[in-house]
Short mmCIF file of C-alpha atoms in Angstrom, two decimals:
data_model
loop_
_atom_site.label_atom_id
_atom_site.label_comp_id
_atom_site.label_asym_id
_atom_site.label_seq_id
_atom_site.Cartn_x
_atom_site.Cartn_y
_atom_site.Cartn_z
CA MET A 1 85.84 -73.22 -116.74
CA MET A 2 82.41 -71.73 -116.27
CA GLY A 3 80.23 -72.02 -113.25
CA THR A 4 78.52 -69.69 -110.88
CA VAL A 5 79.07 -69.97 -107.16
CA THR A 6 78.40 -67.67 -104.24
CA MET A 7 81.36 -66.78 -102.06
CA TYR A 8 80.69 -65.52 -98.55
CA SER A 9 83.64 -63.44 -97.43
CA THR A 10 84.93 -60.47 -95.44
CA THR A 11 87.15 -57.56 -96.47
CA TRP A 12 89.99 -58.62 -94.17
CA CYS A 13 90.15 -62.31 -95.17
CA GLY A 14 93.38 -63.24 -96.95
CA TYR A 15 92.04 -66.68 -97.85
CA CYS A 16 89.07 -64.99 -99.54
CA ARG A 17 91.35 -62.75 -101.62
CA ARG A 18 93.47 -65.73 -102.63
CA LEU A 19 90.51 -67.86 -103.73
CA LYS A 20 88.92 -64.94 -105.62
CA GLY A 21 92.16 -64.38 -107.53
CA GLN A 22 92.45 -68.07 -108.37
CA MET A 23 88.83 -68.28 -109.56
CA ASP A 24 89.30 -65.10 -111.62
CA ARG A 25 92.31 -66.66 -113.36
CA GLU A 26 90.35 -69.86 -114.05
CA GLY A 27 87.29 -68.00 -115.36
CA ILE A 28 85.00 -69.29 -112.60
CA LEU A 29 82.13 -66.89 -112.13
CA TYR A 30 81.11 -65.99 -108.61
CA THR A 31 78.94 -63.63 -106.64
CA GLU A 32 80.61 -62.28 -103.52
CA ILE A 33 78.66 -61.49 -100.37
CA ASN A 34 80.38 -59.72 -97.48
CA ILE A 35 78.97 -61.26 -94.30
CA GLU A 36 80.03 -58.20 -92.29
CA HIS A 37 77.36 -56.17 -94.11
CA ASP A 38 74.66 -58.84 -94.45
CA PRO A 39 73.38 -60.41 -91.22
CA GLU A 40 71.29 -63.01 -93.07
CA SER A 41 74.36 -64.21 -94.97
CA ALA A 42 76.39 -64.31 -91.76
CA ALA A 43 73.66 -66.49 -90.22
CA PHE A 44 73.74 -68.79 -93.28
CA VAL A 45 77.53 -69.18 -92.98
CA GLU A 46 77.18 -70.03 -89.29
CA LYS A 47 74.44 -72.55 -90.05
CA VAL A 48 76.46 -74.49 -92.63
CA ASN A 49 79.65 -74.34 -90.51
CA ASN A 50 78.39 -75.60 -87.15
CA GLY A 51 77.99 -72.12 -85.65
CA ASN A 52 81.26 -70.70 -86.98
CA GLN A 53 81.67 -67.75 -89.33
CA LEU A 54 84.25 -69.43 -91.55
CA VAL A 55 85.22 -67.52 -94.67
CA PRO A 56 85.47 -68.04 -97.46
CA THR A 57 82.44 -70.28 -97.54
CA VAL A 58 81.42 -71.20 -101.08
CA LEU A 59 77.85 -72.14 -101.98
CA PHE A 60 77.52 -74.29 -105.10
CA PRO A 61 74.64 -74.55 -107.58
CA ASP A 62 73.66 -77.95 -106.13
CA GLY A 63 73.02 -76.30 -102.73
CA SER A 64 76.11 -77.69 -101.01
CA ALA A 65 78.65 -75.45 -99.30
CA LEU A 66 82.35 -75.76 -98.46
CA PRO A 67 84.32 -73.66 -95.97
CA ASN A 68 87.71 -72.43 -97.19
CA PRO A 69 87.83 -74.72 -100.23
CA SER A 70 90.89 -75.05 -102.43
CA LEU A 71 90.63 -74.13 -106.10
CA ALA A 72 90.79 -77.85 -106.90
CA GLN A 73 87.78 -78.50 -104.66
CA VAL A 74 85.81 -75.71 -106.32
CA LYS A 75 86.63 -77.02 -109.80
CA GLU A 76 85.74 -80.58 -108.80
CA LYS A 77 82.34 -79.54 -107.41
CA LEU A 78 81.55 -77.60 -110.59
CA THR A 79 82.36 -80.52 -112.89
CA VAL A 80 80.33 -83.13 -111.00
#
């Protein structure tokens, strides 16, 4: 499955590592942004998550974002 998403993550996040591995296996392309090193991205994550820095947060091509999505949710959003 092809699709490009942006994943906002941190180095210590186990959920981020899990989702990256799953998307790698499925061939889903993504750009990863570490919010610990990018204050603007951290602010974006807070904005779309009601003030919380929830990671992973995935931004989709349609402009929508999901916090800690499952692989099934990512695939569904990319096929809609």
